[in-house]
GROMACS .gro file of C-alpha atoms in nm:
model
  448
    1MET     CA    1   7.649   4.022  -1.885
    2GLN     CA    2   7.284   3.976  -1.774
    3ALA     CA    3   7.026   4.130  -1.996
    4LYS     CA    4   6.858   4.447  -1.894
    5ASP     CA    5   6.527   4.296  -2.000
    6SER     CA    6   6.602   3.964  -1.834
    7ASN     CA    7   6.375   4.055  -1.544
    8PRO     CA    8   6.070   3.809  -1.556
    9PRO     CA    9   5.752   3.979  -1.659
   10ASP     CA   10   5.562   3.840  -1.364
   11GLY     CA   11   5.236   3.845  -1.562
   12GLY     CA   12   5.116   3.907  -1.917
   13TYR     CA   13   5.177   3.611  -2.145
   14GLY     CA   14   5.325   3.437  -1.855
   15TRP     CA   15   4.974   3.340  -1.740
   16VAL     CA   16   4.921   3.158  -2.065
   17VAL     CA   17   5.248   2.964  -2.001
   18VAL     CA   18   5.115   2.887  -1.654
   19VAL     CA   19   4.788   2.754  -1.782
   20SER     CA   20   4.996   2.542  -2.044
   21ALA     CA   21   5.209   2.417  -1.765
   22PHE     CA   22   4.893   2.331  -1.568
   23MET     CA   23   4.776   2.113  -1.853
   24VAL     CA   24   5.103   1.934  -1.893
   25MET     CA   25   5.119   1.859  -1.518
   26GLY     CA   26   4.774   1.701  -1.550
   27LEU     CA   27   4.863   1.497  -1.867
   28THR     CA   28   5.177   1.358  -1.699
   29ALA     CA   29   5.199   1.366  -1.328
   30ALA     CA   30   4.823   1.306  -1.288
   31VAL     CA   31   4.851   0.994  -1.512
   32LEU     CA   32   5.139   0.844  -1.307
   33LYS     CA   33   4.948   0.929  -0.981
   34THR     CA   34   4.634   0.737  -1.074
   35PHE     CA   35   4.822   0.449  -1.221
   36GLY     CA   36   4.738   0.260  -0.903
   37LEU     CA   37   4.398   0.187  -1.065
   38PHE     CA   38   4.572  -0.039  -1.310
   39PHE     CA   39   4.783  -0.220  -1.039
   40VAL     CA   40   4.539  -0.483  -0.942
   41GLU     CA   41   4.419  -0.540  -1.300
   42ILE     CA   42   4.779  -0.588  -1.427
   43GLN     CA   43   4.865  -0.810  -1.124
   44GLN     CA   44   4.588  -1.033  -1.169
   45HIS     CA   45   4.616  -1.051  -1.559
   46PHE     CA   46   4.983  -1.183  -1.529
   47ASP     CA   47   4.936  -1.352  -1.184
   48GLU     CA   48   5.235  -1.176  -1.036
   49LEU     CA   49   5.342  -1.038  -0.685
   50ALA     CA   50   5.294  -0.698  -0.577
   51SER     CA   51   5.670  -0.625  -0.573
   52THR     CA   52   5.697  -0.751  -0.933
   53THR     CA   53   5.396  -0.545  -1.056
   54SER     CA   54   5.519  -0.230  -0.872
   55TRP     CA   55   5.830  -0.221  -1.100
   56ILE     CA   56   5.623  -0.082  -1.377
   57THR     CA   57   5.569   0.235  -1.165
   58SER     CA   58   5.924   0.221  -1.039
   59VAL     CA   59   6.067   0.224  -1.392
   60THR     CA   60   5.840   0.509  -1.492
   61ILE     CA   61   5.948   0.714  -1.190
   62VAL     CA   62   6.326   0.648  -1.236
   63VAL     CA   63   6.326   0.728  -1.610
   64PHE     CA   64   6.131   1.039  -1.532
   65HIS     CA   65   6.401   1.152  -1.302
   66LEU     CA   66   6.698   1.014  -1.494
   67GLY     CA   67   6.566   1.197  -1.810
   68ALA     CA   68   6.544   1.541  -1.625
   69PRO     CA   69   6.906   1.644  -1.683
   70VAL     CA   70   6.867   1.545  -2.039
   71ALA     CA   71   6.568   1.745  -2.075
   72SER     CA   72   6.722   2.047  -1.891
   73SER     CA   73   7.032   2.022  -2.126
   74LEU     CA   74   6.809   2.020  -2.436
   75CYS     CA   75   6.617   2.326  -2.296
   76VAL     CA   76   6.953   2.510  -2.269
   77GLN     CA   77   7.059   2.402  -2.630
   78TYR     CA   78   6.717   2.458  -2.781
   79THR     CA   79   6.398   2.583  -2.635
   80HIS     CA   80   6.153   2.449  -2.364
   81ARG     CA   81   5.887   2.436  -2.634
   82THR     CA   82   6.071   2.188  -2.842
   83VAL     CA   83   6.150   1.960  -2.551
   84VAL     CA   84   5.782   1.963  -2.438
   85ILE     CA   85   5.642   1.869  -2.775
   86THR     CA   86   5.902   1.574  -2.785
   87GLY     CA   87   5.786   1.461  -2.453
   88GLY     CA   88   5.414   1.458  -2.563
   89LEU     CA   89   5.511   1.224  -2.854
   90LEU     CA   90   5.707   0.986  -2.622
   91ALA     CA   91   5.437   0.972  -2.361
   92PHE     CA   92   5.175   0.890  -2.634
   93SER     CA   93   5.415   0.609  -2.770
   94GLY     CA   94   5.455   0.450  -2.427
   95MET     CA   95   5.085   0.419  -2.360
   96ALA     CA   96   5.004   0.318  -2.719
   97LEU     CA   97   5.253   0.048  -2.722
   98GLY     CA   98   5.156  -0.071  -2.375
   99PHE     CA   99   4.820  -0.151  -2.516
  100PHE     CA  100   4.960  -0.476  -2.672
  101GLY     CA  101   5.052  -0.586  -2.301
  102LEU     CA  102   5.257  -0.889  -2.434
  103ASN     CA  103   5.430  -0.954  -2.087
  104MET     CA  104   5.569  -0.770  -1.781
  105LEU     CA  105   5.903  -0.694  -1.951
  106TRP     CA  106   5.697  -0.538  -2.243
  107LEU     CA  107   5.513  -0.307  -1.992
  108TYR     CA  108   5.837  -0.218  -1.830
  109ALA     CA  109   5.969  -0.088  -2.162
  110THR     CA  110   5.666   0.078  -2.280
  111THR     CA  111   5.445   0.188  -2.003
  112GLY     CA  112   5.744   0.215  -1.784
  113PHE     CA  113   6.049   0.342  -1.988
  114LEU     CA  114   5.878   0.542  -2.273
  115GLN     CA  115   5.617   0.683  -2.062
  116GLY     CA  116   5.867   0.790  -1.806
  117LEU     CA  117   6.077   0.962  -2.056
  118GLY     CA  118   5.781   1.137  -2.203
  119ILE     CA  119   5.683   1.263  -1.863
  120SER     CA  120   6.033   1.379  -1.802
  121PHE     CA  121   6.067   1.575  -2.124
  122SER     CA  122   5.724   1.731  -2.076
  123TRP     CA  123   5.719   1.789  -1.700
  124THR     CA  124   6.079   1.932  -1.646
  125PRO     CA  125   6.073   2.206  -1.923
  126ALA     CA  126   5.711   2.314  -1.816
  127ILE     CA  127   5.786   2.362  -1.465
  128SER     CA  128   6.114   2.534  -1.559
  129ILE     CA  129   5.970   2.785  -1.789
  130VAL     CA  130   5.730   2.905  -1.540
  131SER     CA  131   6.009   3.000  -1.297
  132HIS     CA  132   6.163   3.195  -1.587
  133TYR     CA  133   5.851   3.389  -1.643
  134PHE     CA  134   5.791   3.490  -1.266
  135SER     CA  135   5.995   3.616  -0.997
  136LYS     CA  136   5.798   3.797  -0.722
  137LYS     CA  137   5.497   3.576  -0.800
  138ARG     CA  138   5.704   3.259  -0.860
  139ALA     CA  139   5.561   3.060  -0.558
  140LEU     CA  140   5.202   3.132  -0.673
  141ALA     CA  141   5.273   3.068  -1.030
  142ASN     CA  142   5.445   2.733  -0.954
  143ALA     CA  143   5.151   2.647  -0.713
  144ILE     CA  144   4.892   2.711  -0.993
  145ALA     CA  145   5.090   2.505  -1.256
  146SER     CA  146   5.144   2.211  -1.023
  147ALA     CA  147   4.773   2.216  -0.941
  148GLY     CA  148   4.706   2.071  -1.279
  149GLU     CA  149   4.810   1.730  -1.141
  150CYS     CA  150   4.541   1.745  -0.874
  151ALA     CA  151   4.265   1.884  -1.105
  152PHE     CA  152   4.327   1.613  -1.353
  153ALA     CA  153   4.382   1.335  -1.106
  154PHE     CA  154   4.036   1.434  -0.960
  155MET     CA  155   3.877   1.359  -1.287
  156PHE     CA  156   4.107   1.084  -1.390
  157GLY     CA  157   4.023   0.851  -1.093
  158PRO     CA  158   3.655   0.786  -1.189
  159PHE     CA  159   3.738   0.829  -1.561
  160PHE     CA  160   4.018   0.572  -1.568
  161GLN     CA  161   3.798   0.330  -1.364
  162TRP     CA  162   3.525   0.369  -1.622
  163LEU     CA  163   3.769   0.316  -1.914
  164ILE     CA  164   3.895  -0.002  -1.747
  165GLY     CA  165   3.557  -0.123  -1.705
  166GLN     CA  166   3.445  -0.049  -2.065
  167TYR     CA  167   3.762  -0.129  -2.263
  168GLY     CA  168   3.977  -0.327  -2.029
  169TRP     CA  169   4.316  -0.212  -1.897
  170LYS     CA  170   4.480  -0.247  -2.233
  171GLY     CA  171   4.210  -0.051  -2.423
  172ALA     CA  172   4.228   0.223  -2.140
  173LEU     CA  173   4.594   0.257  -2.191
  174LEU     CA  174   4.557   0.327  -2.557
  175ILE     CA  175   4.290   0.601  -2.506
  176ILE     CA  176   4.496   0.770  -2.230
  177GLY     CA  177   4.796   0.777  -2.471
  178GLY     CA  178   4.569   0.962  -2.733
  179ILE     CA  179   4.471   1.207  -2.471
  180GLN     CA  180   4.837   1.276  -2.382
  181LEU     CA  181   4.899   1.399  -2.736
  182ASN     CA  182   4.751   1.732  -2.616
  183ILE     CA  183   5.088   1.785  -2.429
  184CYS     CA  184   5.225   1.879  -2.783
  185VAL     CA  185   4.966   2.157  -2.819
  186CYS     CA  186   5.058   2.287  -2.461
  187GLY     CA  187   5.424   2.295  -2.583
  188VAL     CA  188   5.344   2.512  -2.878
  189LEU     CA  189   5.197   2.783  -2.644
  190MET     CA  190   5.525   2.797  -2.444
  191ARG     CA  191   5.699   3.094  -2.597
  192PRO     CA  192   6.063   3.137  -2.501
  193LEU     CA  193   6.157   3.470  -2.336
  194ALA     CA  194   6.428   3.657  -2.508
  195SER     CA  195   6.637   3.640  -2.200
  196SER     CA  196   6.607   3.254  -2.200
  197CYS     CA  197   6.735   3.214  -2.561
  198PHE     CA  198   7.102   3.163  -2.642
  199LEU     CA  199   7.299   3.343  -2.917
  200GLU     CA  200   7.509   3.048  -3.027
  201ALA     CA  201   7.550   3.211  -3.355
  202SER     CA  202   7.320   3.441  -3.561
  203HIS     CA  203   7.005   3.231  -3.495
  204CYS     CA  204   6.785   3.234  -3.188
  205GLU     CA  205   6.420   3.189  -3.145
  206THR     CA  206   6.329   3.515  -2.958
  207GLU     CA  207   5.972   3.599  -2.904
  208THR     CA  208   5.875   3.883  -2.679
  209PRO     CA  209   5.534   3.817  -2.515
  210PRO     CA  210   5.276   4.076  -2.595
  211GLY     CA  211   5.266   4.366  -2.354
  212ASN     CA  212   5.629   4.331  -2.227
  213GLY     CA  213   5.800   4.579  -2.456
  214ALA     CA  214   5.996   4.551  -2.784
  215SER     CA  215   6.249   4.283  -2.823
  216ARG     CA  216   6.613   4.411  -2.785
  217THR     CA  217   6.849   4.340  -3.071
  218HIS     CA  218   7.179   4.422  -2.928
  219LYS     CA  219   7.383   4.096  -2.860
  220GLU     CA  220   7.487   4.214  -2.514
  221ASP     CA  221   7.123   4.306  -2.415
  222GLN     CA  222   6.992   3.954  -2.509
  223SER     CA  223   7.261   3.770  -2.302
  224PRO     CA  224   7.086   3.491  -2.123
  225ILE     CA  225   6.980   3.478  -1.751
  226THR     CA  226   7.093   3.111  -1.746
  227PRO     CA  227   7.432   2.956  -1.848
  228LYS     CA  228   7.488   2.819  -2.203
  229THR     CA  229   7.618   2.493  -2.062
  230PHE     CA  230   7.477   2.253  -1.822
  231ASN     CA  231   7.640   2.298  -1.490
  232TRP     CA  232   7.739   1.962  -1.336
  233MET     CA  233   7.953   2.132  -1.058
  234LEU     CA  234   7.646   2.203  -0.846
  235VAL     CA  235   7.711   1.871  -0.680
  236ARG     CA  236   8.011   2.038  -0.505
  237ARG     CA  237   7.778   2.286  -0.314
  238PRO     CA  238   7.678   2.162   0.024
  239GLU     CA  239   7.342   2.329   0.018
  240PHE     CA  240   7.240   2.162  -0.311
  241VAL     CA  241   7.375   1.824  -0.185
  242LEU     CA  242   7.163   1.852   0.143
  243TYR     CA  243   6.850   1.943  -0.069
  244ALA     CA  244   6.912   1.657  -0.306
  245ILE     CA  245   6.934   1.404  -0.019
  246PHE     CA  246   6.606   1.539   0.104
  247GLY     CA  247   6.471   1.472  -0.237
  248ILE     CA  248   6.592   1.125  -0.243
  249LEU     CA  249   6.423   1.034   0.081
  250ALA     CA  250   6.106   1.223  -0.010
  251ALA     CA  251   6.090   1.036  -0.344
  252MET     CA  252   6.112   0.706  -0.165
  253SER     CA  253   5.796   0.794   0.028
  254PHE     CA  254   5.578   1.017  -0.205
  255PHE     CA  255   5.514   0.747  -0.469
  256VAL     CA  256   5.410   0.476  -0.215
  257PRO     CA  257   5.064   0.602  -0.081
  258PRO     CA  258   4.904   0.644  -0.437
  259LEU     CA  259   5.027   0.305  -0.545
  260PHE     CA  260   4.888   0.120  -0.232
  261LEU     CA  261   4.588   0.325  -0.147
  262VAL     CA  262   4.369   0.130  -0.396
  263PRO     CA  263   4.483  -0.223  -0.288
  264LEU     CA  264   4.445  -0.120   0.078
  265SER     CA  265   4.093  -0.012   0.031
  266TYR     CA  266   4.024  -0.343  -0.151
  267SER     CA  267   4.161  -0.531   0.150
  268LEU     CA  268   3.916  -0.353   0.371
  269GLY     CA  269   3.634  -0.467   0.160
  270ILE     CA  270   3.552  -0.125   0.015
  271ASP     CA  271   3.369  -0.134  -0.319
  272GLU     CA  272   3.548  -0.046  -0.636
  273SER     CA  273   3.319   0.270  -0.704
  274TRP     CA  274   3.402   0.410  -0.352
  275THR     CA  275   3.771   0.327  -0.404
  276ALA     CA  276   3.789   0.547  -0.720
  277SER     CA  277   3.640   0.829  -0.518
  278LEU     CA  278   3.927   0.806  -0.267
  279LEU     CA  279   4.163   0.905  -0.555
  280SER     CA  280   3.924   1.213  -0.637
  281ILE     CA  281   3.923   1.318  -0.269
  282LEU     CA  282   4.304   1.298  -0.268
  283ALA     CA  283   4.330   1.509  -0.581
  284MET     CA  284   4.067   1.764  -0.452
  285VAL     CA  285   4.235   1.832  -0.116
  286ASP     CA  286   4.584   1.816  -0.290
  287PHE     CA  287   4.461   2.095  -0.525
  288GLY     CA  288   4.338   2.312  -0.230
  289GLY     CA  289   4.675   2.264  -0.041
  290ARG     CA  290   4.890   2.370  -0.345
  291LEU     CA  291   4.683   2.692  -0.407
  292LEU     CA  292   4.656   2.785  -0.044
  293CYS     CA  293   5.023   2.726   0.019
  294GLY     CA  294   5.131   2.901  -0.301
  295TRP     CA  295   4.918   3.206  -0.187
  296TYR     CA  296   5.061   3.210   0.157
  297ALA     CA  297   5.420   3.168   0.028
  298ASN     CA  298   5.361   3.456  -0.212
  299LEU     CA  299   5.304   3.682   0.094
  300HIS     CA  300   5.658   3.619   0.219
  301VAL     CA  301   5.567   3.593   0.575
  302THR     CA  302   5.737   3.257   0.637
  303LYS     CA  303   6.040   3.147   0.478
  304THR     CA  304   5.964   2.868   0.212
  305ILE     CA  305   6.209   2.623   0.347
  306HIS     CA  306   6.037   2.652   0.692
  307LEU     CA  307   5.699   2.593   0.529
  308LEU     CA  308   5.845   2.292   0.351
  309ALA     CA  309   5.984   2.151   0.660
  310MET     CA  310   5.633   2.184   0.850
  311ALA     CA  311   5.461   2.032   0.563
  312ILE     CA  312   5.676   1.726   0.539
  313THR     CA  313   5.641   1.673   0.911
  314LEU     CA  314   5.270   1.682   0.878
  315ILE     CA  315   5.258   1.449   0.578
  316SER     CA  316   5.461   1.193   0.777
  317THR     CA  317   5.212   1.218   1.070
  318SER     CA  318   4.923   1.159   0.835
  319LEU     CA  319   5.082   0.848   0.678
  320MET     CA  320   5.143   0.704   1.022
  321LEU     CA  321   4.775   0.753   1.111
  322LEU     CA  322   4.628   0.639   0.774
  323PRO     CA  323   4.677   0.265   0.834
  324LEU     CA  324   4.464   0.296   1.144
  325ALA     CA  325   4.161   0.332   0.908
  326ASN     CA  326   3.912   0.036   0.912
  327ASN     CA  327   3.634   0.156   0.688
  328TYR     CA  328   3.569   0.407   0.407
  329LEU     CA  329   3.490   0.706   0.616
  330SER     CA  330   3.803   0.691   0.821
  331LEU     CA  331   4.019   0.603   0.510
  332ALA     CA  332   3.883   0.904   0.331
  333ILE     CA  333   3.954   1.130   0.619
  334PHE     CA  334   4.308   1.023   0.662
  335THR     CA  335   4.353   1.033   0.283
  336GLY     CA  336   4.231   1.390   0.285
  337PHE     CA  337   4.488   1.496   0.551
  338TYR     CA  338   4.771   1.329   0.357
  339GLY     CA  339   4.651   1.489   0.029
  340PHE     CA  340   4.633   1.841   0.169
  341PHE     CA  341   4.978   1.846   0.319
  342PHE     CA  342   5.122   1.675   0.015
  343GLY     CA  343   4.990   1.951  -0.199
  344THR     CA  344   5.158   2.219   0.022
  345THR     CA  345   5.484   2.040  -0.027
  346VAL     CA  346   5.471   2.025  -0.404
  347ALA     CA  347   5.361   2.381  -0.427
  348ILE     CA  348   5.681   2.522  -0.279
  349HIS     CA  349   5.959   2.257  -0.330
  350ILE     CA  350   6.063   2.397  -0.660
  351THR     CA  351   6.062   2.754  -0.519
  352VAL     CA  352   6.290   2.633  -0.247
  353LEU     CA  353   6.531   2.480  -0.496
  354VAL     CA  354   6.548   2.840  -0.669
  355ASP     CA  355   6.626   2.984  -0.334
  356VAL     CA  356   6.911   2.725  -0.274
  357VAL     CA  357   7.098   2.764  -0.608
  358GLY     CA  358   6.982   3.096  -0.744
  359MET     CA  359   6.785   3.155  -1.081
  360PRO     CA  360   7.092   3.164  -1.315
  361GLU     CA  361   7.158   2.796  -1.223
  362PHE     CA  362   6.799   2.670  -1.194
  363ASP     CA  363   6.777   2.479  -1.517
  364SER     CA  364   7.084   2.273  -1.437
  365ALA     CA  365   6.987   2.244  -1.068
  366LEU     CA  366   6.639   2.115  -1.165
  367GLY     CA  367   6.783   1.845  -1.394
  368LEU     CA  368   7.040   1.732  -1.146
  369PHE     CA  369   6.791   1.737  -0.852
  370MET     CA  370   6.559   1.511  -1.048
  371LEU     CA  371   6.846   1.289  -1.147
  372ILE     CA  372   6.985   1.239  -0.800
  373ARG     CA  373   6.620   1.215  -0.659
  374SER     CA  374   6.557   0.917  -0.904
  375THR     CA  375   6.729   0.677  -0.672
  376GLY     CA  376   6.459   0.731  -0.426
  377GLY     CA  377   6.186   0.686  -0.684
  378PHE     CA  378   6.356   0.386  -0.807
  379VAL     CA  379   6.399   0.211  -0.464
  380GLY     CA  380   6.075   0.332  -0.282
  381PRO     CA  381   5.796   0.141  -0.457
  382PRO     CA  382   5.979  -0.194  -0.485
  383LEU     CA  383   6.095  -0.173  -0.119
  384ALA     CA  384   5.744  -0.087  -0.006
  385GLY     CA  385   5.617  -0.377  -0.210
  386LEU     CA  386   5.870  -0.618  -0.058
  387ILE     CA  387   5.771  -0.496   0.288
  388VAL     CA  388   5.407  -0.548   0.202
  389ASP     CA  389   5.484  -0.911   0.065
  390MET     CA  390   5.675  -0.986   0.384
  391ALA     CA  391   5.398  -0.838   0.620
  392GLY     CA  392   5.103  -0.955   0.425
  393ASP     CA  393   4.948  -0.618   0.492
  394TYR     CA  394   4.945  -0.314   0.264
  395ARG     CA  395   4.954  -0.092   0.581
  396ALA     CA  396   5.323  -0.172   0.616
  397GLY     CA  397   5.406   0.043   0.301
  398PHE     CA  398   5.253   0.343   0.469
  399TYR     CA  399   5.438   0.302   0.786
  400MET     CA  400   5.759   0.286   0.575
  401ALA     CA  401   5.681   0.599   0.382
  402GLY     CA  402   5.600   0.794   0.699
  403ALA     CA  403   5.924   0.698   0.874
  404ILE     CA  404   6.137   0.792   0.581
  405LEU     CA  405   5.972   1.129   0.550
  406VAL     CA  406   6.058   1.205   0.918
  407LEU     CA  407   6.430   1.152   0.831
  408SER     CA  408   6.400   1.381   0.513
  409ALA     CA  409   6.272   1.665   0.739
  410GLY     CA  410   6.594   1.644   0.935
  411PHE     CA  411   6.798   1.737   0.620
  412LEU     CA  412   6.589   2.038   0.562
  413ILE     CA  413   6.658   2.150   0.904
  414ILE     CA  414   7.026   2.110   0.857
  415LEU     CA  415   7.013   2.303   0.527
  416ASP     CA  416   6.840   2.586   0.683
  417ARG     CA  417   7.100   2.612   0.963
  418LEU     CA  418   7.375   2.597   0.703
  419GLN     CA  419   7.206   2.885   0.503
  420GLN     CA  420   7.174   3.101   0.827
  421ARG     CA  421   7.530   3.046   0.914
  422LYS     CA  422   7.649   3.163   0.577
  423ILE     CA  423   7.415   3.465   0.596
  424ARG     CA  424   7.565   3.561   0.934
  425GLY     CA  425   7.923   3.516   0.807
  426SER     CA  426   7.852   3.731   0.506
  427LYS     CA  427   7.707   4.010   0.721
  428ILE     CA  428   8.021   3.996   0.948
  429ARG     CA  429   8.258   4.019   0.644
  430THR     CA  430   8.077   4.307   0.499
  431LYS     CA  431   8.041   4.508   0.793
  432PRO     CA  432   8.211   4.856   0.753
  433GLU     CA  433   8.493   4.953   0.987
  434LYS     CA  434   8.371   5.196   1.258
  435SER     CA  435   8.559   5.536   1.268
  436THR     CA  436   8.719   5.613   1.605
  437LEU     CA  437   8.669   5.986   1.548
  438PRO     CA  438   8.335   6.142   1.619
  439TYR     CA  439   8.303   6.301   1.274
  440PRO     CA  440   8.379   6.176   0.923
  441SER     CA  441   8.551   6.516   0.837
  442LEU     CA  442   8.791   6.475   1.124
  443HIS     CA  443   8.874   6.117   1.000
  444ILE     CA  444   8.953   6.257   0.666
  445LEU     CA  445   9.180   6.529   0.820
  446LYS     CA  446   9.361   6.267   1.009
  447HIS     CA  447   9.477   6.089   0.692
  448GLN     CA  448   9.578   6.421   0.498
   0.00000   0.00000   0.00000
């Protein structure tokens, strides 16, 4: 039985959780997003091909996704707080050990594997707990939390460039790892809702956020809003499968532009200082896109899945136009368009997942979605790197990403049609029988 007090507070201490998630997004996803600044440095240090160097990012991405169901399962068994703190320690370990930079395999294992696991254990529960705290304002809360990635990426672009210049790429990795320890502090602030705890026995860490009423003590009243076990059977639901396929294709594309934007600017002869500003521009417009789309989605004027489909279409168009840039100004303009529409996508794609599976299955669905999507993140960067090596031009990677995104939008359209068909079928089945007599009283007399 669902708890009477399981309705999300939609405010109160929830905003502290949103701010904490905002910080976690910045200290995880923003670091991954700006790692392109290390790409050329590492490639030149080890004298490797672009495809070989890109495997560092690829390993990070795939472990980030593969670790998501594990993180979700741990959230179900323990608390989101515990998993986030663990993730912060893992992220620090990955960067700190990457400082030694022994060889490419070492970087795959540290900056790739450990960092990816740390991001997974931090990002997954942070974004999940926000959805537990909010219902009516879920789209806005998710948008604000995810905007941490942009706000930090805006600062990290020039900051990481400065760190590399002052301490080299190895020293920069060590300092960044130390900064990521702040994830643990954010995790401490993520109080579990009473309705999100699980009464496995007589112990459960239940803390009712201030201003949301006294905590209920009756076992039935504290029944969880989510299942006590991880639900793997979601893969049998057609709606979830369609959305997961969209996720695979989107992941193949989303990690390519930040990876090759810096090398592309270098190939155009743009100075390093101006190149770092491109990442700041990307982060700034991304931030605006997330907040604006989150605010608009919160008005419930347009279905979120329709917003997502439109955003994906506009991103693919931007990626197809970006390679046409031949100087800093044109590159900055196309980068701005791409960043803005990317921000609108990230702001609502988690909200769409909730709409697809429902809140009771959300934790399991988020983990499975990330797991399945990992194949796209794993294949995307190396495939783009291979295409770049074959074409001898970084523009080829952007064309590949844009084309795949067009295909992903088609699966969103199919998903929406399937949902509409089920809604119509449900209305037909629940439609009451019409009485053949003009008055209900006569209908009753007929059967007496």
